[in-house]
XYZ file of C-alpha atoms in Angstrom:
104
model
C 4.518 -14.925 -18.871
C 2.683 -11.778 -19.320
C -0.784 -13.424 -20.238
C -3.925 -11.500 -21.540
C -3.310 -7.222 -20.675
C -7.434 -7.176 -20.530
C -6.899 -9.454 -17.273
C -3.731 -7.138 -15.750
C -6.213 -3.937 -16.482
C -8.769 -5.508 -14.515
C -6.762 -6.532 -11.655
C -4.999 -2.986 -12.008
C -8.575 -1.103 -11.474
C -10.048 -3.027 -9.042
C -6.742 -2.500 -6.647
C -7.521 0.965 -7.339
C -10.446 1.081 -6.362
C -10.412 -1.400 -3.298
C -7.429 0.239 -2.070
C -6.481 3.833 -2.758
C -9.665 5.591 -1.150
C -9.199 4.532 2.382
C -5.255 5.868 2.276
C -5.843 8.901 0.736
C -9.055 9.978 3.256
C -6.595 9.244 5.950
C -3.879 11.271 4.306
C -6.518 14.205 3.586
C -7.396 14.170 7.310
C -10.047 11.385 8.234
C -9.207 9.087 11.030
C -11.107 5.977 11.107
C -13.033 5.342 14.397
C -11.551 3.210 16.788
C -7.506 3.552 15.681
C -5.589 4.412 18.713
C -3.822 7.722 17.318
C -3.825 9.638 13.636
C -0.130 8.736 13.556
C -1.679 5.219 13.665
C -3.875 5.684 10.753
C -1.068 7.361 8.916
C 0.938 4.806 9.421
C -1.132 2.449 7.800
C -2.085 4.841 4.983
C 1.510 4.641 3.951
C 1.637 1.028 4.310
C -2.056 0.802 2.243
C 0.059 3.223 -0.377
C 3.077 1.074 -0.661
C 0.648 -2.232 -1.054
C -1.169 -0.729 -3.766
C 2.565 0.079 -5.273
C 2.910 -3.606 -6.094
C -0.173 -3.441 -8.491
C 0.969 -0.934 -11.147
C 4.331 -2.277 -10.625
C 3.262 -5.944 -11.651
C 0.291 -5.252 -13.899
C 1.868 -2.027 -16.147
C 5.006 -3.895 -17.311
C 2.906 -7.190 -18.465
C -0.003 -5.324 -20.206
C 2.714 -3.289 -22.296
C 3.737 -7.002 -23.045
C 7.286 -6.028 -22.123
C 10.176 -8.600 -21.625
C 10.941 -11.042 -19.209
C 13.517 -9.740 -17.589
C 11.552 -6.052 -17.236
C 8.584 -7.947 -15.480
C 11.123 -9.592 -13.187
C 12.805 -6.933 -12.081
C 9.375 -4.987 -11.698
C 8.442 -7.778 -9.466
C 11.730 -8.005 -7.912
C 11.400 -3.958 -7.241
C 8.207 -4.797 -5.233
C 9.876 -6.211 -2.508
C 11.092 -3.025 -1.493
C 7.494 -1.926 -1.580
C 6.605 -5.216 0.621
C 9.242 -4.268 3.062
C 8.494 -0.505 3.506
C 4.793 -1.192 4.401
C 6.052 -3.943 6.985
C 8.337 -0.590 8.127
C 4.915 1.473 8.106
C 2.769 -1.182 9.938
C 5.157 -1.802 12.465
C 5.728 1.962 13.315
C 1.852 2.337 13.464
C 2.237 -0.640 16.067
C 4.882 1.377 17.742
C 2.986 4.273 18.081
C -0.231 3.486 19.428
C 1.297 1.263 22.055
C 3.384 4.841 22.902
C 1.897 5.994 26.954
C 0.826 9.376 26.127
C 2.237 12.500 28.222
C 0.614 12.672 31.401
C -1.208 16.135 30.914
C -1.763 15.514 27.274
C-alpha cells in the first residue's frame, strides 16, 4: 500500500512548493489583484493551507512505511481537512458577495 517513499517525497515537495507560497503571501499581507476583499483572499489562504494539509498527512505516514491501518486513518483524518477548506471557500464566497457599508 505504501509504495516507493522516493515517490511520496516527491509528491510531498512539489505540493510544497506549488502550494504553500501563494497562502502564506496572503497571510503575510499580499492581496492578489482582482479578489473582491482581503477577507476573500484570506479565506482562501486558509482553504490553500488546509489543501496542502492532505499532503503531509498522506505522504509522511507511507514514506515512514508505517501500517495499514496508520495510513488509513491518516487518510481518513484528511477529510476533516477537505471539509474545513470547503468551510473556508465558502465563507470567502460569503464575504465578497457582502454589500459594503454605504460610507465605507
Amino acid at each position: 500500500m505504501n509504495g516507493n517513499p522516493a515517490y511520496h517525497a516527491i509528491a510531498l515537495a512539489a505540493a510544497t512548493l506549488l502550494v504553500l507560497p501563494v497562502p502564506a503571501a496572503i497571510l503575510a499581507g499580499w492581496t492578489p489583484p482582482k479578489w473582491p476583499t482581503r477577507a476573500a483572499a484570506v479565506s482562501c489562504a486558509w482553504a490553500l493551507l488546509c489543501i496542502y494539509a492532505l499532503a503531509p498527512l498522506n505522504a509522511i505516514p507511507r514514506m515512514l512505511n508505517a501500517p495499514d491501518p496508520a495510513v488509513m486513518a491518516c487518510t481518513a483524518a484528511g477529510m476533516v481537512f477537505s471539509a474545513a477548506a470547503v468551510a473556508c471557500l465558502l465563507r470567502a464566497v460569503w464575504v465578497s458577495r457582502r454589500p459594503t457599508p454605504m460610507g465605507g
